[in-house]
Amino acid sequence: MKPAAVNWNYPTAVKVGVGRVRELPDWCKSLGMKRPLLVTDPGLAAMPMLTQARAACESAGLACGLFHDIKGNPTGTNVDTGVRAFRDGQHDGVIAFGGGSALDAAKAIALMAGQTRPLWDFEDVGDNYLRVDVAGMAPVVAVPTTAGTGSEVGRASVITDEAAHVKRIIFHARMLPSVVILDAELTTGLPAKLTAATGMDALSHNLEAYSSPFYHPMASGIALEGMRLIKDYLPRAVKDGTDLEARQQMLVASSMGATAFQRGLGAMHALAHPLGALYDAHHGMLNAILMPYVLRANETAISERIAALARYLDLPSASFEGFLDWVLALRDSIGIPHTLAEIGINAHEAQRIGEMAVADGSAGTNPIAFDAPAYARLFTSAVRGGL
């Protein structure tokens, strides 16, 4: 199937199709932007796709600034520095351009552009979102270049608090970008290893949303179809980075995962967040490695749902074990390590990781309410490879 140029409005305005990044200046103007700040990560800042997008904005009469001082796990300092750049340049909107780190940082910068309170006052705890001065928020156009986090359709940013060594979720409903451009051409240069890790991140979002005990039938259906797309297209995207159909469908599946996790996440993310904060490891890779261990730990609560998922995916065995076997085979075929030890993480901090995991917001929607020792054991299994 040739990737089509289509538009839809769920959960925001999404412009899908190869080459649609060329519409970026028009969508910025539609939101009243005259001086957008383009926020990206350092690896993209000098790449042709970025320089061309910025040049197109300039040619259309937009005074387009650039900010790229962002870590792979964006920090509060990165956001504060970006806000200073936004204010110093007298910008009036944000273009979030890049992977999940750039998009999360960009949305946080847009939130903070007109606030007087510090960033952590808007952590997703209780009714902190009511503290936001909505009039001070800047509009956002999001252009993802990886198919993983789905941050382009999210109402939150995950930002690392360096002082506390913790990832915090910053939330407000209006952090949702006003326009999203899903253009597969922007993802074709992503290396196979990152394509695999980000694709597994998209799978983790869909899978944890599907497995959540919360009632949200729409999210369940979206997650189900998102996983089918990943089954069909992730191996193709990893094998051939120029496969535009596979790349486009993975962008869609990524956005679907982030839409679906309105239903909640679970133990994969409850562990990945502290591990990312402590070890600065790639979020998608952490979820990819943790996935089978969390599935096994949740088995008693999700076996029937996973069997139904296996039937939908038309796996050889429509059972929990059949799905787990597929996950293990998929990881092996695209080069995902089997253990956390293989990416340099040991079990020395197991107790601390367990305590941080049970305190993470994602733990609240895991199918089983694990305590800190249970999370510590789960983490240790993922380090040592015990399934």
PDB file of N, CA and C in Angstrom, residues 34-93:
ATOM      1  N   LYS A  34       4.609  34.064  14.175  1.00  0.00           N
ATOM      2  CA  LYS A  34       5.458  34.886  13.318  1.00  0.00           C
ATOM      3  C   LYS A  34       6.934  34.665  13.620  1.00  0.00           C
ATOM      4  N   ARG A  35       7.216  34.269  14.874  1.00  0.00           N
ATOM      5  CA  ARG A  35       8.597  34.047  15.303  1.00  0.00           C
ATOM      6  C   ARG A  35       8.696  32.722  16.076  1.00  0.00           C
ATOM      7  N   PRO A  36       8.527  31.594  15.381  1.00  0.00           N
ATOM      8  CA  PRO A  36       8.580  30.314  16.099  1.00  0.00           C
ATOM      9  C   PRO A  36      10.009  29.970  16.530  1.00  0.00           C
ATOM     10  N   LEU A  37      10.107  29.239  17.626  1.00  0.00           N
ATOM     11  CA  LEU A  37      11.381  28.665  18.061  1.00  0.00           C
ATOM     12  C   LEU A  37      11.358  27.188  17.702  1.00  0.00           C
ATOM     13  N   LEU A  38      12.282  26.767  16.848  1.00  0.00           N
ATOM     14  CA  LEU A  38      12.376  25.365  16.464  1.00  0.00           C
ATOM     15  C   LEU A  38      13.244  24.654  17.497  1.00  0.00           C
ATOM     16  N   VAL A  39      12.648  23.711  18.201  1.00  0.00           N
ATOM     17  CA  VAL A  39      13.344  22.965  19.249  1.00  0.00           C
ATOM     18  C   VAL A  39      13.632  21.561  18.742  1.00  0.00           C
ATOM     19  N   THR A  40      14.912  21.171  18.787  1.00  0.00           N
ATOM     20  CA  THR A  40      15.312  19.864  18.301  1.00  0.00           C
ATOM     21  C   THR A  40      16.455  19.349  19.154  1.00  0.00           C
ATOM     22  N   ASP A  41      16.969  18.171  18.816  1.00  0.00           N
ATOM     23  CA  ASP A  41      18.094  17.636  19.580  1.00  0.00           C
ATOM     24  C   ASP A  41      19.395  17.894  18.824  1.00  0.00           C
ATOM     25  N   PRO A  42      20.541  17.818  19.509  1.00  0.00           N
ATOM     26  CA  PRO A  42      21.814  18.183  18.866  1.00  0.00           C
ATOM     27  C   PRO A  42      22.132  17.367  17.620  1.00  0.00           C
ATOM     28  N   GLY A  43      21.732  16.099  17.604  1.00  0.00           N
ATOM     29  CA  GLY A  43      22.034  15.258  16.452  1.00  0.00           C
ATOM     30  C   GLY A  43      21.332  15.680  15.182  1.00  0.00           C
ATOM     31  N   LEU A  44      20.213  16.361  15.307  1.00  0.00           N
ATOM     32  CA  LEU A  44      19.451  16.794  14.122  1.00  0.00           C
ATOM     33  C   LEU A  44      19.755  18.217  13.697  1.00  0.00           C
ATOM     34  N   ALA A  45      20.358  18.992  14.604  1.00  0.00           N
ATOM     35  CA  ALA A  45      20.458  20.439  14.394  1.00  0.00           C
ATOM     36  C   ALA A  45      21.102  20.825  13.075  1.00  0.00           C
ATOM     37  N   ALA A  46      22.100  20.074  12.624  1.00  0.00           N
ATOM     38  CA  ALA A  46      22.804  20.429  11.390  1.00  0.00           C
ATOM     39  C   ALA A  46      22.433  19.535  10.214  1.00  0.00           C
ATOM     40  N   MET A  47      21.445  18.662  10.398  1.00  0.00           N
ATOM     41  CA  MET A  47      21.083  17.737   9.322  1.00  0.00           C
ATOM     42  C   MET A  47      20.223  18.440   8.275  1.00  0.00           C
ATOM     43  N   PRO A  48      20.294  17.964   7.016  1.00  0.00           N
ATOM     44  CA  PRO A  48      19.558  18.628   5.935  1.00  0.00           C
ATOM     45  C   PRO A  48      18.065  18.779   6.201  1.00  0.00           C
ATOM     46  N   MET A  49      17.409  17.741   6.771  1.00  0.00           N
ATOM     47  CA  MET A  49      15.962  17.845   7.001  1.00  0.00           C
ATOM     48  C   MET A  49      15.624  19.026   7.896  1.00  0.00           C
ATOM     49  N   LEU A  50      16.510  19.299   8.869  1.00  0.00           N
ATOM     50  CA  LEU A  50      16.263  20.390   9.809  1.00  0.00           C
ATOM     51  C   LEU A  50      16.552  21.733   9.161  1.00  0.00           C
ATOM     52  N   THR A  51      17.706  21.824   8.491  1.00  0.00           N
ATOM     53  CA  THR A  51      18.070  23.095   7.864  1.00  0.00           C
ATOM     54  C   THR A  51      17.080  23.461   6.759  1.00  0.00           C
ATOM     55  N   GLN A  52      16.567  22.448   6.046  1.00  0.00           N
ATOM     56  CA  GLN A  52      15.579  22.712   4.998  1.00  0.00           C
ATOM     57  C   GLN A  52      14.249  23.180   5.594  1.00  0.00           C
ATOM     58  N   ALA A  53      13.835  22.558   6.690  1.00  0.00           N
ATOM     59  CA  ALA A  53      12.582  22.970   7.324  1.00  0.00           C
ATOM     60  C   ALA A  53      12.686  24.394   7.849  1.00  0.00           C
ATOM     61  N   ARG A  54      13.826  24.704   8.444  1.00  0.00           N
ATOM     62  CA  ARG A  54      14.005  26.059   8.972  1.00  0.00           C
ATOM     63  C   ARG A  54      14.066  27.080   7.836  1.00  0.00           C
ATOM     64  N   ALA A  55      14.755  26.710   6.744  1.00  0.00           N
ATOM     65  CA  ALA A  55      14.846  27.611   5.591  1.00  0.00           C
ATOM     66  C   ALA A  55      13.470  27.854   4.977  1.00  0.00           C
ATOM     67  N   ALA A  56      12.637  26.813   4.942  1.00  0.00           N
ATOM     68  CA  ALA A  56      11.275  26.975   4.404  1.00  0.00           C
ATOM     69  C   ALA A  56      10.471  27.954   5.254  1.00  0.00           C
ATOM     70  N   CYS A  57      10.660  27.880   6.554  1.00  0.00           N
ATOM     71  CA  CYS A  57       9.969  28.829   7.438  1.00  0.00           C
ATOM     72  C   CYS A  57      10.456  30.252   7.196  1.00  0.00           C
ATOM     73  N   GLU A  58      11.755  30.396   7.067  1.00  0.00           N
ATOM     74  CA  GLU A  58      12.323  31.727   6.813  1.00  0.00           C
ATOM     75  C   GLU A  58      11.816  32.284   5.483  1.00  0.00           C
ATOM     76  N   SER A  59      11.776  31.420   4.447  1.00  0.00           N
ATOM     77  CA  SER A  59      11.312  31.859   3.124  1.00  0.00           C
ATOM     78  C   SER A  59       9.850  32.282   3.150  1.00  0.00           C
ATOM     79  N   ALA A  60       9.105  31.697   4.081  1.00  0.00           N
ATOM     80  CA  ALA A  60       7.682  32.043   4.196  1.00  0.00           C
ATOM     81  C   ALA A  60       7.456  33.261   5.087  1.00  0.00           C
ATOM     82  N   GLY A  61       8.550  33.908   5.506  1.00  0.00           N
ATOM     83  CA  GLY A  61       8.434  35.125   6.296  1.00  0.00           C
ATOM     84  C   GLY A  61       8.406  34.917   7.791  1.00  0.00           C
ATOM     85  N   LEU A  62       8.728  33.690   8.250  1.00  0.00           N
ATOM     86  CA  LEU A  62       8.759  33.401   9.681  1.00  0.00           C
ATOM     87  C   LEU A  62      10.186  33.565  10.206  1.00  0.00           C
ATOM     88  N   ALA A  63      10.359  34.325  11.268  1.00  0.00           N
ATOM     89  CA  ALA A  63      11.679  34.487  11.904  1.00  0.00           C
ATOM     90  C   ALA A  63      11.889  33.292  12.823  1.00  0.00           C
ATOM     91  N   CYS A  64      12.499  32.241  12.279  1.00  0.00           N
ATOM     92  CA  CYS A  64      12.558  30.942  12.949  1.00  0.00           C
ATOM     93  C   CYS A  64      13.862  30.783  13.717  1.00  0.00           C
ATOM     94  N   GLY A  65      13.779  30.777  15.035  1.00  0.00           N
ATOM     95  CA  GLY A  65      14.957  30.537  15.866  1.00  0.00           C
ATOM     96  C   GLY A  65      15.220  29.054  16.022  1.00  0.00           C
ATOM     97  N   LEU A  66      16.351  28.715  16.641  1.00  0.00           N
ATOM     98  CA  LEU A  66      16.749  27.315  16.814  1.00  0.00           C
ATOM     99  C   LEU A  66      17.295  27.108  18.215  1.00  0.00           C
ATOM    100  N   PHE A  67      16.816  26.045  18.872  1.00  0.00           N
ATOM    101  CA  PHE A  67      17.336  25.642  20.178  1.00  0.00           C
ATOM    102  C   PHE A  67      17.545  24.135  20.168  1.00  0.00           C
ATOM    103  N   HIS A  68      18.742  23.679  20.565  1.00  0.00           N
ATOM    104  CA  HIS A  68      19.012  22.243  20.519  1.00  0.00           C
ATOM    105  C   HIS A  68      19.849  21.744  21.695  1.00  0.00           C
ATOM    106  N   ASP A  69      19.874  22.462  22.780  1.00  0.00           N
ATOM    107  CA  ASP A  69      20.636  22.050  23.958  1.00  0.00           C
ATOM    108  C   ASP A  69      19.787  21.096  24.802  1.00  0.00           C
ATOM    109  N   ILE A  70      19.656  19.861  24.309  1.00  0.00           N
ATOM    110  CA  ILE A  70      18.764  18.878  24.918  1.00  0.00           C
ATOM    111  C   ILE A  70      19.483  17.540  25.032  1.00  0.00           C
ATOM    112  N   LYS A  71      19.390  16.912  26.187  1.00  0.00           N
ATOM    113  CA  LYS A  71      19.953  15.581  26.387  1.00  0.00           C
ATOM    114  C   LYS A  71      18.981  14.511  25.900  1.00  0.00           C
ATOM    115  N   GLY A  72      19.491  13.280  25.767  1.00  0.00           N
ATOM    116  CA  GLY A  72      18.645  12.169  25.355  1.00  0.00           C
ATOM    117  C   GLY A  72      17.502  11.917  26.320  1.00  0.00           C
ATOM    118  N   ASN A  73      17.750  12.163  27.608  1.00  0.00           N
ATOM    119  CA  ASN A  73      16.694  12.202  28.620  1.00  0.00           C
ATOM    120  C   ASN A  73      16.629  13.649  29.085  1.00  0.00           C
ATOM    121  N   PRO A  74      15.730  14.473  28.508  1.00  0.00           N
ATOM    122  CA  PRO A  74      15.761  15.923  28.759  1.00  0.00           C
ATOM    123  C   PRO A  74      15.614  16.259  30.234  1.00  0.00           C
ATOM    124  N   THR A  75      16.325  17.300  30.647  1.00  0.00           N
ATOM    125  CA  THR A  75      16.381  17.684  32.052  1.00  0.00           C
ATOM    126  C   THR A  75      15.681  19.018  32.292  1.00  0.00           C
ATOM    127  N   GLY A  76      15.452  19.287  33.575  1.00  0.00           N
ATOM    128  CA  GLY A  76      14.884  20.573  33.944  1.00  0.00           C
ATOM    129  C   GLY A  76      15.759  21.719  33.502  1.00  0.00           C
ATOM    130  N   THR A  77      17.079  21.526  33.559  1.00  0.00           N
ATOM    131  CA  THR A  77      18.013  22.559  33.104  1.00  0.00           C
ATOM    132  C   THR A  77      17.848  22.826  31.612  1.00  0.00           C
ATOM    133  N   ASN A  78      17.672  21.749  30.824  1.00  0.00           N
ATOM    134  CA  ASN A  78      17.439  21.920  29.388  1.00  0.00           C
ATOM    135  C   ASN A  78      16.199  22.771  29.134  1.00  0.00           C
ATOM    136  N   VAL A  79      15.136  22.498  29.889  1.00  0.00           N
ATOM    137  CA  VAL A  79      13.889  23.253  29.712  1.00  0.00           C
ATOM    138  C   VAL A  79      14.096  24.718  30.103  1.00  0.00           C
ATOM    139  N   ASP A  80      14.746  24.950  31.237  1.00  0.00           N
ATOM    140  CA  ASP A  80      14.986  26.328  31.680  1.00  0.00           C
ATOM    141  C   ASP A  80      15.805  27.103  30.650  1.00  0.00           C
ATOM    142  N   THR A  81      16.818  26.452  30.078  1.00  0.00           N
ATOM    143  CA  THR A  81      17.655  27.108  29.066  1.00  0.00           C
ATOM    144  C   THR A  81      16.836  27.415  27.820  1.00  0.00           C
ATOM    145  N   GLY A  82      15.956  26.481  27.444  1.00  0.00           N
ATOM    146  CA  GLY A  82      15.096  26.696  26.286  1.00  0.00           C
ATOM    147  C   GLY A  82      14.112  27.833  26.499  1.00  0.00           C
ATOM    148  N   VAL A  83      13.596  27.957  27.707  1.00  0.00           N
ATOM    149  CA  VAL A  83      12.666  29.056  28.011  1.00  0.00           C
ATOM    150  C   VAL A  83      13.386  30.399  27.891  1.00  0.00           C
ATOM    151  N   ARG A  84      14.635  30.451  28.347  1.00  0.00           N
ATOM    152  CA  ARG A  84      15.399  31.695  28.200  1.00  0.00           C
ATOM    153  C   ARG A  84      15.595  32.034  26.728  1.00  0.00           C
ATOM    154  N   ALA A  85      15.887  31.015  25.914  1.00  0.00           N
ATOM    155  CA  ALA A  85      16.049  31.241  24.474  1.00  0.00           C
ATOM    156  C   ALA A  85      14.738  31.729  23.856  1.00  0.00           C
ATOM    157  N   PHE A  86      13.618  31.153  24.297  1.00  0.00           N
ATOM    158  CA  PHE A  86      12.298  31.559  23.791  1.00  0.00           C
ATOM    159  C   PHE A  86      12.040  33.031  24.115  1.00  0.00           C
ATOM    160  N   ARG A  87      12.292  33.401  25.347  1.00  0.00           N
ATOM    161  CA  ARG A  87      12.010  34.777  25.766  1.00  0.00           C
ATOM    162  C   ARG A  87      12.994  35.766  25.152  1.00  0.00           C
ATOM    163  N   ASP A  88      14.277  35.400  25.125  1.00  0.00           N
ATOM    164  CA  ASP A  88      15.286  36.304  24.571  1.00  0.00           C
ATOM    165  C   ASP A  88      15.038  36.577  23.094  1.00  0.00           C
ATOM    166  N   GLY A  89      14.525  35.565  22.377  1.00  0.00           N
ATOM    167  CA  GLY A  89      14.246  35.733  20.949  1.00  0.00           C
ATOM    168  C   GLY A  89      12.872  36.288  20.661  1.00  0.00           C
ATOM    169  N   GLN A  90      12.112  36.590  21.703  1.00  0.00           N
ATOM    170  CA  GLN A  90      10.743  37.115  21.567  1.00  0.00           C
ATOM    171  C   GLN A  90       9.897  36.224  20.644  1.00  0.00           C
ATOM    172  N   HIS A  91      10.003  34.925  20.877  1.00  0.00           N
ATOM    173  CA  HIS A  91       9.273  33.966  20.052  1.00  0.00           C
ATOM    174  C   HIS A  91       7.816  33.884  20.482  1.00  0.00           C
ATOM    175  N   ASP A  92       6.978  33.392  19.574  1.00  0.00           N
ATOM    176  CA  ASP A  92       5.541  33.339  19.846  1.00  0.00           C
ATOM    177  C   ASP A  92       4.946  31.958  19.602  1.00  0.00           C
ATOM    178  N   GLY A  93       5.785  30.976  19.414  1.00  0.00           N
ATOM    179  CA  GLY A  93       5.322  29.606  19.197  1.00  0.00           C
ATOM    180  C   GLY A  93       6.511  28.669  19.152  1.00  0.00           C
TER     181      GLY A  93
END
